[in-house]
Amino acid sequence: VLGPANKPTHPMALAPVATPRHSVDGFVQEFLHELNTTQGVTLSASTINDQYKALALTVRNYLMARWLETTRNSIKSKSKAVAYLSAEYLLGRQLGNALLAADLADIAQEGLKQCGIELWQLRAQEVEPGLGNGGLGRLAACFIDSLATMNVPSVGYGIRYEYGIFRQTFVDGRQVEQPDTWLSLGSPWEFPHPEAAVTINFGGTTEKYTDEDGRERTRWLPEWDVQAIPYNYMVPGYLNGRVNTLRLWSAEATRAFDLQIFNSGDYARAVRAQTFAENISKVLYPEDSTPQGKELRLQQQYFFVAASIRDFINQVLGEDFDLHNLSDRIIFQLNDTHPVIGVPELMRVLIDEEGFGWDEAWEVTSKCFAYTCHTLLPEALEVWPTELLGRLLPRHLEIIYAINDRFLEQVRDRFPGDEVRVGRMSIIAEYPERAVRMAHLASVAATKINGVAELHSQLLRDKVLKDFADLWPEKFTNVTNGVTPRRFLRMANYKLSGLLTETIGSGWVTDLERLRELEPCADDPEFREKFREVKAFNKRRLTNLLRARDGIDLPEGHMLDVMVKRLHEYKRQSLKILHVISLYEQVISGKISADEITPRTVVFGAKAAPGYRLAKDTIHLINKVASVVNEDKRLDGRLKVAFPANYNVTLAEKLIPAADLSEQISLAGKEASGTGNMKFALNGALTIGTDDGANVEIRELVGDDHFFLFGMTEPEVEALQAKGYHPGEYYQNNPQLKAAVDLIQSGIFSGGDRGTFDSLTSSWLYHDRFMVFADFDSYIAAQKKVEEKYADQDAWTRSAILNMARTGYFSSDRSMRDYMTRIWNITPDF
Ligand code: GFP
């Protein structure tokens, strides 16, 4: 991926690859050439897809020389690299980013115009690769962008899911999942390398043997295998001439089909092995409520991690490299627990294949991994039943047991007699079934463990991984998440970008803290006016998009109140919809008149995991409320709900710059960080939020006057839990809450059927772990403050500008700097 280490070369191969001329003429020539030679069409006969592909290939050509050079230099410099191991990369569209990185956007626009083509139409052709689920995958994409922009030798490793995350549709308000066929027209951004395939083994048994030197060794006798085929993607840095690599693995059967069986006429059986093997890279997060689904997930994890480790060792380091020095050349960053099976895999490679002794192997392995935890929910920490892990990866299970034995010895030494602690910390859980706790394995092996926001890292130390922090306090650190300013400000909000650059120069794109220089502009009426014009433009742009994409009409002049994120109870989309229902209820029951409502459109964007019943019911409720509220004349058009289906990065890029209000309303102590919160603030939306995740740091930076804080703090949540949370009391004692819940139960949103949403209402009323009712009152009060402030547009705009000016800290460039100094011990290449 960073290039073969010791391969033959030729003096001419060292000459730089020609980059096409950076001029409109040069561009047009290149574009027409691609159209003719790669797509095989003339301009006049070309379809829009031909044009899009030719454009993508043209842009690629401009980046190609840089890519080859980056690769060559990384090998030569022998510097330490980061391998980011992530099961998800939510990349978004590639074309716009590549145009920006290669400084080609204006040239392309002009050149295409000369050919009678509009650039934006071609950009709209691109189907984004949905290789992630939410914040975790998008974070990985932001990080690799920053690493390239900051000249850090690095490679991203992951899976090329054929179908990615599902495409969400709504049928009668309910989520229905469709396969996401993002590859159906081919992707011009990938470079397959079948010749560099890696064989990945599964199943079978292990056996002991004595080697030539008379040493007792173990070997794995696998039962079946699959080919991991690498697909390379360019990761261009912003205007710095560096192009890093993202390498995604695709599964192919080793034995495609059995000709004997085929010829006997049993066609289905002839290809069974192929289908089975290739399922591995079919979809992101196969539904895991079945044992088969669970097993497939573990297969996926081992598949991509084993291929990546093997790839790095073979391709980058080469045969002569002394693996005792591996940690001088690499750090594997584990993005959550999904890649943690890499720990026993590296041990196996070193011991079984390279002949290392245990201690030597552990010495290397325990320096080569660092672990980022992204959650606070205990149920989100993966565990694999030993029955399953042992069946799929028998040698790895042995190694895990051996790691655990040595680890528990250490615990016993340190805390003699404390067997309860030993049981708590063990990598192996005994209840409800014997299973491997992957977060414990990661914590034992990693050089560093980090959370993703200050509060989160603190809670990891104090609660989730407390025993480990007691044992190894020095392992724990924090790196607050960040987002790339290139995609989420420069590209997504080009009007605002223009205004910023006009005011403070363009340096902010790679040095986001420079937005601070805009603080004084908050008091400048002329700047405020321009800022408002940008927002109005972004709203019109969104309106046009939603009309075309979803048939949704956004009314003019409304506050745009946006809640977009994965659907989960802890994130509390339910609290947001209860607010809408409550406003509606107050108007139709005559408690307030419609003109007392601030004209507001609430926009939701969220996918629910296919097997997550309550999340899907919440989507159903939101859609049903939308259809009733949007039609009710009594509201005088002052309250609307929009829920465009299939929220993704492409939509986020239009939605976030248009938003006035950002909803970050998780129960305190549950959201690790959040990154949407950062994107909204940077684009000049005000946040209504709890003291949770990175909200805490956002509020500290922007100031209390420019942030709508509500809800319990984390210690208050804990105290309430300890005392006993009785949601029924809130319901009984708060007439406004009761009226909203009763309205749902009246059947008004479900065609008269009173039971449709019982699953939700009874969860809130009887056993809601996420305490929606407890924060309802304070949320409503904070929304009143939102309305008051919004009524004073000057004050609102002032706060919006300050939000943007003060949140430059949340650049993923800063996150990467923190990883480099606190975790990786790496310096950038220059
Ligand atoms: C998860 C966490 C978020 C966090 C991201 C990235 O994302 O709090 O910001 O990882 O660290 F929950 P989601 O799966 O929730 O989107």
mmCIF file with all atom_site columns, N, CA and C and ligand atoms in Angstrom, residues 134-136 139 374 452 481 566 570-571 671-675, ligand 1:
data_model
loop_
_atom_site.group_PDB
_atom_site.id
_atom_site.type_symbol
_atom_site.label_atom_id
_atom_site.label_alt_id
_atom_site.label_comp_id
_atom_site.label_asym_id
_atom_site.label_entity_id
_atom_site.label_seq_id
_atom_site.pdbx_PDB_ins_code
_atom_site.Cartn_x
_atom_site.Cartn_y
_atom_site.Cartn_z
_atom_site.occupancy
_atom_site.B_iso_or_equiv
_atom_site.pdbx_formal_charge
_atom_site.auth_seq_id
_atom_site.auth_comp_id
_atom_site.auth_asym_id
_atom_site.auth_atom_id
_atom_site.pdbx_PDB_model_num
ATOM   1  N N  . GLY A 1 134 ? -22.236 5.977  11.194 1.00 0.00 ? 134 GLY A N  1
ATOM   2  C CA . GLY A 1 134 ? -22.513 7.254  11.845 1.00 0.00 ? 134 GLY A CA 1
ATOM   3  C C  . GLY A 1 134 ? -21.212 7.949  12.166 1.00 0.00 ? 134 GLY A C  1
ATOM   4  N N  . GLY A 1 135 ? -21.175 8.513  13.370 1.00 0.00 ? 135 GLY A N  1
ATOM   5  C CA . GLY A 1 135 ? -20.038 9.338  13.755 1.00 0.00 ? 135 GLY A CA 1
ATOM   6  C C  . GLY A 1 135 ? -18.695 8.627  13.721 1.00 0.00 ? 135 GLY A C  1
ATOM   7  N N  . LEU A 1 136 ? -18.691 7.371  14.113 1.00 0.00 ? 136 LEU A N  1
ATOM   8  C CA . LEU A 1 136 ? -17.432 6.631  14.168 1.00 0.00 ? 136 LEU A CA 1
ATOM   9  C C  . LEU A 1 136 ? -16.772 6.536  12.786 1.00 0.00 ? 136 LEU A C  1
ATOM   10 N N  . LEU A 1 139 ? -15.742 9.990  11.504 1.00 0.00 ? 139 LEU A N  1
ATOM   11 C CA . LEU A 1 139 ? -14.525 10.442 12.186 1.00 0.00 ? 139 LEU A CA 1
ATOM   12 C C  . LEU A 1 139 ? -13.296 9.861  11.480 1.00 0.00 ? 139 LEU A C  1
ATOM   13 N N  . HIS A 1 374 ? -15.060 4.500  21.848 1.00 0.00 ? 374 HIS A N  1
ATOM   14 C CA . HIS A 1 374 ? -16.014 5.518  21.374 1.00 0.00 ? 374 HIS A CA 1
ATOM   15 C C  . HIS A 1 374 ? -17.364 5.441  22.066 1.00 0.00 ? 374 HIS A C  1
ATOM   16 N N  . VAL A 1 452 ? -12.830 10.144 23.562 1.00 0.00 ? 452 VAL A N  1
ATOM   17 C CA . VAL A 1 452 ? -12.927 11.058 22.423 1.00 0.00 ? 452 VAL A CA 1
ATOM   18 C C  . VAL A 1 452 ? -13.429 12.453 22.782 1.00 0.00 ? 452 VAL A C  1
ATOM   19 N N  . ASN A 1 481 ? -12.386 14.669 19.753 1.00 0.00 ? 481 ASN A N  1
ATOM   20 C CA . ASN A 1 481 ? -12.631 14.518 18.319 1.00 0.00 ? 481 ASN A CA 1
ATOM   21 C C  . ASN A 1 481 ? -12.557 15.845 17.581 1.00 0.00 ? 481 ASN A C  1
ATOM   22 N N  . ARG A 1 566 ? -27.347 9.066  14.030 1.00 0.00 ? 566 ARG A N  1
ATOM   23 C CA . ARG A 1 566 ? -27.847 7.706  14.140 1.00 0.00 ? 566 ARG A CA 1
ATOM   24 C C  . ARG A 1 566 ? -29.043 7.682  15.102 1.00 0.00 ? 566 ARG A C  1
ATOM   25 N N  . TYR A 1 570 ? -30.397 6.646  23.435 1.00 0.00 ? 570 TYR A N  1
ATOM   26 C CA . TYR A 1 570 ? -29.631 7.560  24.293 1.00 0.00 ? 570 TYR A CA 1
ATOM   27 C C  . TYR A 1 570 ? -29.471 8.941  23.669 1.00 0.00 ? 570 TYR A C  1
ATOM   28 N N  . LYS A 1 571 ? -29.563 9.002  22.338 1.00 0.00 ? 571 LYS A N  1
ATOM   29 C CA . LYS A 1 571 ? -29.428 10.305 21.669 1.00 0.00 ? 571 LYS A CA 1
ATOM   30 C C  . LYS A 1 571 ? -30.719 11.119 21.797 1.00 0.00 ? 571 LYS A C  1
ATOM   31 N N  . GLU A 1 671 ? -23.298 10.169 25.543 1.00 0.00 ? 671 GLU A N  1
ATOM   32 C CA . GLU A 1 671 ? -22.697 10.452 24.225 1.00 0.00 ? 671 GLU A CA 1
ATOM   33 C C  . GLU A 1 671 ? -21.206 10.642 24.422 1.00 0.00 ? 671 GLU A C  1
ATOM   34 N N  . ALA A 1 672 ? -20.410 9.785  23.782 1.00 0.00 ? 672 ALA A N  1
ATOM   35 C CA . ALA A 1 672 ? -18.968 9.879  23.998 1.00 0.00 ? 672 ALA A CA 1
ATOM   36 C C  . ALA A 1 672 ? -18.461 11.268 23.627 1.00 0.00 ? 672 ALA A C  1
ATOM   37 N N  . SER A 1 673 ? -18.768 11.707 22.432 1.00 0.00 ? 673 SER A N  1
ATOM   38 C CA . SER A 1 673 ? -18.315 13.032 22.017 1.00 0.00 ? 673 SER A CA 1
ATOM   39 C C  . SER A 1 673 ? -19.391 13.730 21.203 1.00 0.00 ? 673 SER A C  1
ATOM   40 N N  . GLY A 1 674 ? -19.726 13.103 20.066 1.00 0.00 ? 674 GLY A N  1
ATOM   41 C CA . GLY A 1 674 ? -20.518 13.810 19.075 1.00 0.00 ? 674 GLY A CA 1
ATOM   42 C C  . GLY A 1 674 ? -19.525 14.533 18.178 1.00 0.00 ? 674 GLY A C  1
ATOM   43 N N  . THR A 1 675 ? -19.849 14.593 16.893 1.00 0.00 ? 675 THR A N  1
ATOM   44 C CA . THR A 1 675 ? -19.028 15.374 15.967 1.00 0.00 ? 675 THR A CA 1
ATOM   45 C C  . THR A 1 675 ? -19.942 16.260 15.114 1.00 0.00 ? 675 THR A C  1
HETATM 46 C C1 . GFP B 2 .   ? -19.655 7.264  18.089 1.00 0.00 ? 1   GFP B C1 1
HETATM 47 C C2 . GFP B 2 .   ? -20.009 7.951  19.377 1.00 0.00 ? 1   GFP B C2 1
HETATM 48 C C3 . GFP B 2 .   ? -19.965 9.461  19.231 1.00 0.00 ? 1   GFP B C3 1
HETATM 49 C C4 . GFP B 2 .   ? -18.581 9.861  18.739 1.00 0.00 ? 1   GFP B C4 1
HETATM 50 C C5 . GFP B 2 .   ? -18.213 9.065  17.503 1.00 0.00 ? 1   GFP B C5 1
HETATM 51 C C6 . GFP B 2 .   ? -16.791 9.315  17.085 1.00 0.00 ? 1   GFP B C6 1
HETATM 52 O O1 . GFP B 2 .   ? -20.467 7.677  17.016 1.00 0.00 ? 1   GFP B O1 1
HETATM 53 O O2 . GFP B 2 .   ? -20.247 10.102 20.433 1.00 0.00 ? 1   GFP B O2 1
HETATM 54 O O3 . GFP B 2 .   ? -18.553 11.215 18.445 1.00 0.00 ? 1   GFP B O3 1
HETATM 55 O O4 . GFP B 2 .   ? -18.334 7.668  17.735 1.00 0.00 ? 1   GFP B O4 1
HETATM 56 O O5 . GFP B 2 .   ? -15.929 9.157  18.167 1.00 0.00 ? 1   GFP B O5 1
HETATM 57 F F1 . GFP B 2 .   ? -21.226 7.555  19.834 1.00 0.00 ? 1   GFP B F1 1
HETATM 58 P P1 . GFP B 2 .   ? -21.954 7.265  16.619 1.00 0.00 ? 1   GFP B P1 1
HETATM 59 O O6 . GFP B 2 .   ? -21.927 5.856  16.292 1.00 0.00 ? 1   GFP B O6 1
HETATM 60 O O7 . GFP B 2 .   ? -22.842 7.578  17.729 1.00 0.00 ? 1   GFP B O7 1
HETATM 61 O O8 . GFP B 2 .   ? -22.316 8.098  15.460 1.00 0.00 ? 1   GFP B O8 1
#
